[in-house]
CSV table of C-alpha atoms and ligand atoms in Angstrom, one decimal:
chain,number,residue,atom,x,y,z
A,1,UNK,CA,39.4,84.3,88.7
A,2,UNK,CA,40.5,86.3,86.1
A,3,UNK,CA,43.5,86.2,84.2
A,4,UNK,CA,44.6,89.5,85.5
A,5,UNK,CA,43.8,88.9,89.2
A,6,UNK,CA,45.6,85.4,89.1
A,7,UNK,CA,49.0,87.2,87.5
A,8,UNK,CA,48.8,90.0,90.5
A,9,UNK,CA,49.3,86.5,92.7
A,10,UNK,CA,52.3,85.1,90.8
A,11,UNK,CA,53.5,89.0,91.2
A,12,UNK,CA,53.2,88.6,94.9
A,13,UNK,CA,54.4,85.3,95.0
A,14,UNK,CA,57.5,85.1,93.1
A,15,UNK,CA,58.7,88.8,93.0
A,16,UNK,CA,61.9,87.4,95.3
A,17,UNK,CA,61.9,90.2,97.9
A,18,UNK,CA,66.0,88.2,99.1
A,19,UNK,CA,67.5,89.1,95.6
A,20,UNK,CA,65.8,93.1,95.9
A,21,UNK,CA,64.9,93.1,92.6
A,22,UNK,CA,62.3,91.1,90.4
A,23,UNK,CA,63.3,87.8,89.6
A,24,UNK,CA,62.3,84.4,89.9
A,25,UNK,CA,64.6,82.1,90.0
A,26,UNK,CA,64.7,78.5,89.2
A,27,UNK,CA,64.0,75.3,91.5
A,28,UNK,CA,64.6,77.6,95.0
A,29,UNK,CA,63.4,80.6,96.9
A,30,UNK,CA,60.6,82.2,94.6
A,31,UNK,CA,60.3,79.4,91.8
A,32,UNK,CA,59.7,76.6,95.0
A,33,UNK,CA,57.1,78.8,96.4
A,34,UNK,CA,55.4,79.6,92.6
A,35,UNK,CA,55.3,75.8,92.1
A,36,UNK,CA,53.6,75.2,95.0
A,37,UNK,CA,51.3,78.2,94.5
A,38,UNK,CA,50.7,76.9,91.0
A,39,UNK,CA,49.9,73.3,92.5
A,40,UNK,CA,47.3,74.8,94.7
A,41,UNK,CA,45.9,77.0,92.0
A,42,UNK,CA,45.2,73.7,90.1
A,43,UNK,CA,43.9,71.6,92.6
A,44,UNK,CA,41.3,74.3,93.5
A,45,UNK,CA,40.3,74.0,89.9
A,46,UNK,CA,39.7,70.2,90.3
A,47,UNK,CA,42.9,69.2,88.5
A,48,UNK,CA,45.5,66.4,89.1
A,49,UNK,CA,48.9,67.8,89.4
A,50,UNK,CA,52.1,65.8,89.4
A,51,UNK,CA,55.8,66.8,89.0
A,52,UNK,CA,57.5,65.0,85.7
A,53,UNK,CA,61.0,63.4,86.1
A,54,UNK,CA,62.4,66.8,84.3
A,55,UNK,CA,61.0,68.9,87.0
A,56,UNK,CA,57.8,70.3,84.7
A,57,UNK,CA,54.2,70.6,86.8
A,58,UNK,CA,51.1,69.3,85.1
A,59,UNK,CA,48.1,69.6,86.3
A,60,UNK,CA,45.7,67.5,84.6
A,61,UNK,CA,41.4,67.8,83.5
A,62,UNK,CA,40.9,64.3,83.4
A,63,UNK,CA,42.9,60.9,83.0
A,64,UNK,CA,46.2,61.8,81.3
A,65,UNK,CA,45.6,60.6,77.7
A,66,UNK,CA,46.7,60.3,74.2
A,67,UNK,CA,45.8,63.7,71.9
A,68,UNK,CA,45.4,65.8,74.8
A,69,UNK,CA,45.7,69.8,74.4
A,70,UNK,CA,47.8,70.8,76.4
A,71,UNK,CA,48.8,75.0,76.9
A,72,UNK,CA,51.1,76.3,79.8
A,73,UNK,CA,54.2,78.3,79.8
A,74,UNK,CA,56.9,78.9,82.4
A,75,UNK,CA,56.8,81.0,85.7
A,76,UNK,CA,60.8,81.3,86.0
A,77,UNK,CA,62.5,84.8,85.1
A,78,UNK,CA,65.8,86.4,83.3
A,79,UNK,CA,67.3,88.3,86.4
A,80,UNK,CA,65.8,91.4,86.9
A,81,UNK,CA,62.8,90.6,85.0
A,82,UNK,CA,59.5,91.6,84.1
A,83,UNK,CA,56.4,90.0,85.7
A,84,UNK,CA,54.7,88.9,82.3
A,85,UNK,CA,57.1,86.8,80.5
A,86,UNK,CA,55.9,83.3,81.7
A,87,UNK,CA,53.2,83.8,84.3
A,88,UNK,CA,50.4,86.1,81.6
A,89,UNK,CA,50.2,82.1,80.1
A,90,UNK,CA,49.9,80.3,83.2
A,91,UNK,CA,47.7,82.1,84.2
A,92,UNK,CA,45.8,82.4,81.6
A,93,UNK,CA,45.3,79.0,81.2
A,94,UNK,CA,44.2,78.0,84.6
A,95,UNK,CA,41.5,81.4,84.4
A,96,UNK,CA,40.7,79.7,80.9
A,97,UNK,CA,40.2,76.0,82.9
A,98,UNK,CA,38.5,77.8,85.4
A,99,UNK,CA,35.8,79.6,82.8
A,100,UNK,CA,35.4,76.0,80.9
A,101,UNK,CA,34.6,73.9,84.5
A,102,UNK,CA,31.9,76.9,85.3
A,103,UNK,CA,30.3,77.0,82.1
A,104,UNK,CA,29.8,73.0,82.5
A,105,UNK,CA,32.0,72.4,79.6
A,106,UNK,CA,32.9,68.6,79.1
A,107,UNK,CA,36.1,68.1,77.1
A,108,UNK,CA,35.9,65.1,75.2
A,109,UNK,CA,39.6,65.0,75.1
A,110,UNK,CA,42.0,65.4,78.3
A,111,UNK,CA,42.8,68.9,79.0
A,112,UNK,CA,46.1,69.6,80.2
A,113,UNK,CA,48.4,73.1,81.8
A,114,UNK,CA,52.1,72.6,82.2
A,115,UNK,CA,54.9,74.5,83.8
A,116,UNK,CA,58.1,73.9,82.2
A,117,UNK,CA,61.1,74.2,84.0
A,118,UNK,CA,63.9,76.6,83.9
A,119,UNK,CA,62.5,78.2,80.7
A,120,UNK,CA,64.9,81.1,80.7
A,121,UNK,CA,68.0,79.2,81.5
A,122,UNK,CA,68.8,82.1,84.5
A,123,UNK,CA,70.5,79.9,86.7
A,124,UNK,CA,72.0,77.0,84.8
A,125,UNK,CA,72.8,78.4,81.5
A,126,UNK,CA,70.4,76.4,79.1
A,127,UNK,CA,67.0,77.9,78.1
A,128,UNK,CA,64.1,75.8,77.7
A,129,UNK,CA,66.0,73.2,80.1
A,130,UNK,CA,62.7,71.2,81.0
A,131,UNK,CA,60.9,71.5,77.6
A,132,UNK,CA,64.7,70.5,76.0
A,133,UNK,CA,64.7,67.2,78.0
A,134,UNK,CA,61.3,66.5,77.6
A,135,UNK,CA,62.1,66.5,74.2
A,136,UNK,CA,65.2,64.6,74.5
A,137,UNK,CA,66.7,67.7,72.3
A,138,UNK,CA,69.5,67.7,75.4
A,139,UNK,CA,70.6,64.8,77.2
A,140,UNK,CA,69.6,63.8,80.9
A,141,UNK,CA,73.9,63.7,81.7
A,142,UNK,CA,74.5,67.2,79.5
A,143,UNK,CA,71.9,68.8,81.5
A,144,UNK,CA,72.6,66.9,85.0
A,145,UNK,CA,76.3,68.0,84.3
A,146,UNK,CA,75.0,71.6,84.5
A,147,UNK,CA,76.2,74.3,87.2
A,148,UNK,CA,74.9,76.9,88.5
A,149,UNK,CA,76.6,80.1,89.4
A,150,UNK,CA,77.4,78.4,93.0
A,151,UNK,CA,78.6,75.1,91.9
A,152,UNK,CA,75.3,72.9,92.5
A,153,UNK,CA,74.5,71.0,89.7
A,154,UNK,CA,71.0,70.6,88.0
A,155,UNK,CA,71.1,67.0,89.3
A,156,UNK,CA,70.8,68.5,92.8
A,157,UNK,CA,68.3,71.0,91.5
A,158,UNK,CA,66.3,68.6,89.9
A,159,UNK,CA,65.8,66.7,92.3
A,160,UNK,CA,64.9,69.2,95.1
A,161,UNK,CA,62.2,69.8,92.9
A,162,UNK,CA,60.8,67.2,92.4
A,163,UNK,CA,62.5,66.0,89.6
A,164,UNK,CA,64.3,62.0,89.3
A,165,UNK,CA,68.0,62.8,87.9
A,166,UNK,CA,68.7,59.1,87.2
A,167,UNK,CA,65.6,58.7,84.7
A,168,UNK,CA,65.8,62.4,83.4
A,169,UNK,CA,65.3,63.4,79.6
A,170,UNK,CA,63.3,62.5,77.1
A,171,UNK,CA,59.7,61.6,77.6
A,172,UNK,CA,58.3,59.8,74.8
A,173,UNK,CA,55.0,58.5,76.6
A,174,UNK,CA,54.5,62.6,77.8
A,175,UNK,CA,55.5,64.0,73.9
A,176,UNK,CA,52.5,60.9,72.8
A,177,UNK,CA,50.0,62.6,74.8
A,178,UNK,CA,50.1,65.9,73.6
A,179,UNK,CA,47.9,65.8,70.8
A,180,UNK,CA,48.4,70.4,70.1
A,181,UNK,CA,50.2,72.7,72.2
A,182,UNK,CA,49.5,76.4,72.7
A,183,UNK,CA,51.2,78.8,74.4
A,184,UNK,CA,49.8,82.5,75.4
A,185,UNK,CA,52.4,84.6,76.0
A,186,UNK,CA,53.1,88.5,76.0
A,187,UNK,CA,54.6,89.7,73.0
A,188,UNK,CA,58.1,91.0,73.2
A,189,UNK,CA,58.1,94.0,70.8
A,190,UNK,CA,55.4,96.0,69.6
A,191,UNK,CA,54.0,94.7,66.5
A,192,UNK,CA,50.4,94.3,68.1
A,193,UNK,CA,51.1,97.8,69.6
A,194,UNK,CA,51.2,99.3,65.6
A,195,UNK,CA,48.6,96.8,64.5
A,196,UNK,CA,46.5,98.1,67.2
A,197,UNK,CA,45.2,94.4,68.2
A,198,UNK,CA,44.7,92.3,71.3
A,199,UNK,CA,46.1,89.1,70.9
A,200,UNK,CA,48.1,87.4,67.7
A,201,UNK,CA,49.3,84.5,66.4
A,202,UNK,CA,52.9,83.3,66.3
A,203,UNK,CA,54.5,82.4,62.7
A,204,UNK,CA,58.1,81.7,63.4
A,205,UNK,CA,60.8,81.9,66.1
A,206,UNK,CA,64.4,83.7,64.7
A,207,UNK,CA,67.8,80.7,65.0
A,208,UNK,CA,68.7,81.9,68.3
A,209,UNK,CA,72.1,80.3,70.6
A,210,UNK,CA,74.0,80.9,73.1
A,211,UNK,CA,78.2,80.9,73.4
A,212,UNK,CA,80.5,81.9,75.8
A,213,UNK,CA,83.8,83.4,74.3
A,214,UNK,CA,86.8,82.8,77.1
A,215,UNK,CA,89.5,85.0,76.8
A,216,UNK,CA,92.8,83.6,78.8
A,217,UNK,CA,95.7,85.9,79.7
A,218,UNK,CA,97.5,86.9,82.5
A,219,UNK,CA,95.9,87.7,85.7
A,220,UNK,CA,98.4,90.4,87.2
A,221,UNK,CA,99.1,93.4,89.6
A,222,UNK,CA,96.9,96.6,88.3
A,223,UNK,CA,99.7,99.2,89.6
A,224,UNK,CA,103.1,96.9,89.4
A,225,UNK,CA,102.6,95.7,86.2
A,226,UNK,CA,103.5,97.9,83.2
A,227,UNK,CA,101.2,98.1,80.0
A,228,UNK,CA,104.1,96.7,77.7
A,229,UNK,CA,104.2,93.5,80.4
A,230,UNK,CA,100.3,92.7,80.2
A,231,UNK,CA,98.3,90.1,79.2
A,232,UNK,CA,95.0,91.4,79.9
A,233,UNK,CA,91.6,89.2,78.8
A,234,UNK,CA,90.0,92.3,79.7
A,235,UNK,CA,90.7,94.2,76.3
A,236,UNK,CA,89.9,91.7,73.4
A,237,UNK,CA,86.9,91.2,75.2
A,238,UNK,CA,85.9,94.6,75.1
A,239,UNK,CA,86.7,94.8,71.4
A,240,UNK,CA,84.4,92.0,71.0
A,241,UNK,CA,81.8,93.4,72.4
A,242,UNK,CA,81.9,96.3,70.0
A,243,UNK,CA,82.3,93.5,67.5
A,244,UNK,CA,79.6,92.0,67.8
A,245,UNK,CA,76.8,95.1,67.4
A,246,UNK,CA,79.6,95.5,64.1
A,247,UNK,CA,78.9,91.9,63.0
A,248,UNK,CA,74.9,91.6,63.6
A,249,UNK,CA,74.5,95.1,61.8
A,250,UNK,CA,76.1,93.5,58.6
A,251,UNK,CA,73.5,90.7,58.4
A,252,UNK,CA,69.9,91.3,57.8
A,253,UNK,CA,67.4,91.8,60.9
A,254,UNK,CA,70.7,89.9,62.7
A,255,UNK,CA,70.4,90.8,66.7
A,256,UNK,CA,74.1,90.0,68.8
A,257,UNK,CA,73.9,90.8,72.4
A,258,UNK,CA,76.2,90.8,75.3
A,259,UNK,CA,74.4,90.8,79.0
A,260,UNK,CA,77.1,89.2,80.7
A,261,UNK,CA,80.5,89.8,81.1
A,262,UNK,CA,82.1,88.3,83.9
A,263,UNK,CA,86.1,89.2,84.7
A,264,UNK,CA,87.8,86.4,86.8
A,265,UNK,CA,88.9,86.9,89.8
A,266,UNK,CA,87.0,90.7,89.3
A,267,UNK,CA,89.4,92.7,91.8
A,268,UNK,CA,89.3,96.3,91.3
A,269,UNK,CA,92.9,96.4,91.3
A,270,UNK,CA,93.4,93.0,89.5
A,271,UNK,CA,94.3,92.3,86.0
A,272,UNK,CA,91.8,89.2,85.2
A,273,UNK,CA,93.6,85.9,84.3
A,274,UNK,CA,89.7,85.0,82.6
A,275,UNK,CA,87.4,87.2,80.7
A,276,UNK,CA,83.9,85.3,80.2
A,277,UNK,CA,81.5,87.1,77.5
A,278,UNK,CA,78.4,85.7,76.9
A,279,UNK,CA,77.3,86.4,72.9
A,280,UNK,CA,73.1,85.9,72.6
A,281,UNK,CA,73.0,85.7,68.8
A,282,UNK,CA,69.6,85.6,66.6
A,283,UNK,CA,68.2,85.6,62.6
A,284,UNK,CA,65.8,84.6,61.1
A,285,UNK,CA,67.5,82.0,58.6
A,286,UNK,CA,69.9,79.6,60.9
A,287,UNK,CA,72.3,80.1,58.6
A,288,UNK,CA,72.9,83.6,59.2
A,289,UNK,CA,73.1,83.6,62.9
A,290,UNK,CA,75.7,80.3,62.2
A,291,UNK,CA,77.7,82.4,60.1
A,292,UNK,CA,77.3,86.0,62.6
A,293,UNK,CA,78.9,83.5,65.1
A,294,UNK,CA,81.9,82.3,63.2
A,295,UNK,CA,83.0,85.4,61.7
A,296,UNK,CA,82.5,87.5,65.5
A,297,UNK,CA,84.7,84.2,66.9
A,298,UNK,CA,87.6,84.8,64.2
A,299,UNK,CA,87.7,88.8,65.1
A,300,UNK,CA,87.6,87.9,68.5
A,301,UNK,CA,90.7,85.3,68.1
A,302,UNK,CA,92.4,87.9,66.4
A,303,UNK,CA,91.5,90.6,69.5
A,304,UNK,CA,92.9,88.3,71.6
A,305,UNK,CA,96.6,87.4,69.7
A,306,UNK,CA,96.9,91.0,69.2
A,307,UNK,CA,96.8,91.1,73.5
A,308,UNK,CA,99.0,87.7,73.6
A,309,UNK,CA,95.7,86.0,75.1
A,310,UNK,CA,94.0,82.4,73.8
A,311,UNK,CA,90.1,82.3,73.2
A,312,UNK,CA,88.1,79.7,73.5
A,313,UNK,CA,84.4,79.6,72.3
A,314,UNK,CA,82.1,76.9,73.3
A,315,UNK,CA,78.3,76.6,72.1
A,316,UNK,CA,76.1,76.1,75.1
A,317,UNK,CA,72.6,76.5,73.3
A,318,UNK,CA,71.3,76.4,69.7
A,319,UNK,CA,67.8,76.4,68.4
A,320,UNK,CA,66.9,76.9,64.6
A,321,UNK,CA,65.0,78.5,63.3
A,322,UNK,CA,60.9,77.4,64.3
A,323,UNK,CA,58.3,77.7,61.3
A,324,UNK,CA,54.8,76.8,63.4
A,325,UNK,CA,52.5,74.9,62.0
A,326,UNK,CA,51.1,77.0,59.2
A,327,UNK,CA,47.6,75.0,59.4
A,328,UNK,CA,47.4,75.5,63.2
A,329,UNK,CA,47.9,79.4,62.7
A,330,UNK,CA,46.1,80.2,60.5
A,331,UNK,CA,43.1,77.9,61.9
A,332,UNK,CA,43.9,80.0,64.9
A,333,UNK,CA,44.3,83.0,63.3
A,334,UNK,CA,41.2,82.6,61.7
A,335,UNK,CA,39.2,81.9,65.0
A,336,UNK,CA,40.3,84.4,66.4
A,337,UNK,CA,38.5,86.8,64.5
A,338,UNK,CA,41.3,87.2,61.7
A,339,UNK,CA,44.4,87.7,64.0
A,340,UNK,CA,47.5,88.9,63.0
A,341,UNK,CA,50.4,86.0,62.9
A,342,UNK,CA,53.9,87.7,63.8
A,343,UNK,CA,57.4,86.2,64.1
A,344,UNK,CA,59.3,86.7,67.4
A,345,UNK,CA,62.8,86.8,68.0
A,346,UNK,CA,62.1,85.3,71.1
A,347,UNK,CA,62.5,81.8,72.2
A,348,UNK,CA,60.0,79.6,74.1
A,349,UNK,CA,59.0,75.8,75.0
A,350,UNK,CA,56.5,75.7,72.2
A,351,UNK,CA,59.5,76.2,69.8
A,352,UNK,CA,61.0,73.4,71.3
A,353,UNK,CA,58.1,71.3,70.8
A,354,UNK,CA,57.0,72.0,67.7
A,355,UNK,CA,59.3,69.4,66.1
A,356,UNK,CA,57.8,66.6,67.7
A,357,UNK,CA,54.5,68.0,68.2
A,358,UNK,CA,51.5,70.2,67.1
A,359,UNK,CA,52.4,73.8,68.6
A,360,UNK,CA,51.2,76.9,68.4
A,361,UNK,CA,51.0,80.5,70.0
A,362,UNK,CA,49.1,83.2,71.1
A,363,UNK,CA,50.4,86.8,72.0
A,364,UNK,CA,48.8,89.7,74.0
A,365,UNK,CA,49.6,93.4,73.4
A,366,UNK,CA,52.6,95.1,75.4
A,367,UNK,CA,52.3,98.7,75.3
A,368,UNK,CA,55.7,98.9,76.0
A,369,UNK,CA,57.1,96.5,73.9
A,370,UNK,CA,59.9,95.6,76.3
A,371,UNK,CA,60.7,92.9,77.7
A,372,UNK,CA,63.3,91.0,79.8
A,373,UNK,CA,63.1,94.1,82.2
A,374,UNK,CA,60.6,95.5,84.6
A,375,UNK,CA,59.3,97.5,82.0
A,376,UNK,CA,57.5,94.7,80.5
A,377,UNK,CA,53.9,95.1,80.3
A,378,UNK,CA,50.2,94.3,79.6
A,379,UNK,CA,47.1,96.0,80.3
A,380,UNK,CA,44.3,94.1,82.5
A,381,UNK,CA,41.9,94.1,79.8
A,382,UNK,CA,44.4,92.6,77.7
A,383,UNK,CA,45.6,89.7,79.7
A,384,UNK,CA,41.6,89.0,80.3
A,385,UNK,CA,41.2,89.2,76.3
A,386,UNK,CA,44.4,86.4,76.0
A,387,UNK,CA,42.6,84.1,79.1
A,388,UNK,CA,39.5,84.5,77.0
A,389,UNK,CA,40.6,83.9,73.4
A,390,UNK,CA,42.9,80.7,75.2
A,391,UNK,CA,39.4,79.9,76.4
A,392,UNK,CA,38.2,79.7,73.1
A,393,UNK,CA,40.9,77.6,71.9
A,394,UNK,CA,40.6,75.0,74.7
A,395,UNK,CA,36.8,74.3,74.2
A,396,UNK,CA,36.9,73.9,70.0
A,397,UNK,CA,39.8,71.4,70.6
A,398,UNK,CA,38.7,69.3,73.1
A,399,UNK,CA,35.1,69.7,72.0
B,1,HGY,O1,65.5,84.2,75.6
B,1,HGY,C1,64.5,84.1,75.1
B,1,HGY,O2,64.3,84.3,73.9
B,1,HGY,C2,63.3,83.6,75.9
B,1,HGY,O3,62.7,84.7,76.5
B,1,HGY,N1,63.6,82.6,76.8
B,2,MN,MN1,61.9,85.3,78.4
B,3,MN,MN1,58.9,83.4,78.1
B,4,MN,MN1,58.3,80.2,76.7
């Protein structure tokens, strides 16, 4: 089956017709019923497939082993996603499994595709949660502390799915195995758009984090309470939202964003006692997006003395920046008839790997050149082009 076809499935499967819009969420609902459409997938195409303590699916060609090459991605969404950003390289890599096994291809080394879990960190705040503990870059009680927007912790998550809370986190038998990584995914932006190319390379992945800026004030009446008498987290937080486009601008190819602002309690006629603002900031050299961080946290201090409020900033995810292996790309560049390599200012589990680990990536074309919205896109022939060139890939390594 083609890549294509196999993504229309996942479309089907995990658009999560409860929530209305397109999103598939982690460990329930959609994301159960993708792991166990995944599972089947593999099975049909005479793989083992097993569940790792951390919650990531791996369905295996042959005896799990030492040096394996291993591709996969994730099949979880941002809210309100778009249907590409994950599934284009699973399924690529079970069309590409599927095109090996037909052609009578032998690997002489294991072949493995793996899931990772909870890749965009929608529902418990962490990106890259499953590849992160795999790697033992967070530990099993940081991520078991984890809550979700309800309460339930990623313990209780974890385990639903499959995963073993008590033994969670780093993997160093699973890292041993992996002998390269590659990971297809769709690019986010446009650079193969200009180049007017298929599929690239990935170079480098920008220092990307995550905090969350809590203003404290007040919460209050909306109509008793008179302007001179407020204490209201509502207004430094807006000025540091404004702040932060101010901040990014000043440092080169910087990118601050906001998605999520979240008033507490969030009546209509409520002053908020909390303002939560969540600050997604990204560079290419770590020590710019380090220092884009500090100086928005000191404006934002001073937003919030000027409104008698406190502010507390706490980091909940950091990555630096990820230079992939320059042999690796341009071996793959090379083979793929002289692709282009491009940097993303996206994050992704091969990032987190490559410190421990061969890893590498491919991108296919998106016209649009959005993503993290249902606008993301790629065209049939496209996708088919990325299963192929995966394809490719597979058979020299394991040859
Ligand atoms: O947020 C990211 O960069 C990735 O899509 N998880
Ligand atoms: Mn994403
Ligand atoms: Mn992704
Ligand atoms: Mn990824």
């Amino acid at each position: 089956m083609s890549t294509s076809a196999l993504l229309a499935q996942i479309d089907q499967v995990g658009r999560d017709r409860r929530r209305g819009g397109y999103s598939r969420h982690v460990f329930d609902g959609g994301e159960r019923e993708l792991r166990e459409w995944f599972t089947e997938q593999a099975r049909a195409r005479g793989l083992d497939v097993h569940t790792d303590r951390n919650a990531n699916l791996w369905a295996w060609w042959g005896e799990p082993g030492d040096q394996a090459i291993v591709t996969g991605s994730h099949l979880d969404s941002v809210p309100g996603g778009g249907a590409f950003d994950g599934p284009l390289g699973v399924a690529a890599a079970l069309s590409a499994v599927e095109s090996l096994r037909a052609t009578g291809f032998q690997p002489r080394r294991p072949i493995a595709i793996v899931v990772f879990a909870e890749e965009e960190g929608g529902r418990f705040g962490v990106p890259c949660l499953g590849s992160r503990l795999l790697s033992g870059t967070i530990t099993r009680d940081a991520a078991n502390a984890l809550r979700d927007p309800d309460g339930v912790t990623f313990a209780e998550a974890l385990r639903g799915a499959g995963g073993d809370p008590e033994h969670a986190g780093a993997d160093e038998a699973a890292l041993r195995r992996i002998g390269r990584f590659v990971e297809l995914h769709v690019e986010q932006g446009r650079g193969l758009v200009d180049l007017d190319r298929p599929v690239a390379v990935a170079s480098s992945i920008l220092a990307h984090g995550r905090w969350r800026f809590r203003f404290r004030g007040q919460g209050n009446h909306a109509g008793a309470t008179l302007l001179a008498d407020r204490r209201d987290p509502m207004l430094p937080a807006a000025r540091a939202v404004l702040a932060a486009r101010e901040t990014a601008a000043a440092h080169d190819q910087a990118r601050a964003t906001v998605g999520r602002l979240v008033p507490n309690p969030g009546g209509t006629n409520v002053i908020a006692s909390t303002v939560d603002m969540w600050l997604d900031a990204r560079a290419p050299a770590a020590d710019a997006t380090r220092s884009l961080v500090a100086e928005l946290s000191e404006r934002a201090a001073e937003f919030a003395h000027d409104e008698g409020c406190e502010l507390e900033v706490t980091e909940e995810s950091y990555s630096g920046t990820v230079h992939f292996d320059p042999a690796l790309r341009d071996e793959l560049c090379a083979s793929l008839g002289d692709a282009p390599a491009l940097a993303t200012g996206a994050g992704h589990d091969a990032g987190v790997l490559s410190a421990q680990v061969p890893a590498s990536m491919l991108f296919v074309r998106n016209p649009t050149g959005i993503s993290h919205a249902p606008d993301e896109h790629a065209e049939p022939g496209d996708c088919d082009a990325g299963g192929s060139a995966l394809a490719d890939v597979l058979r020299r390594w394991a040859a």
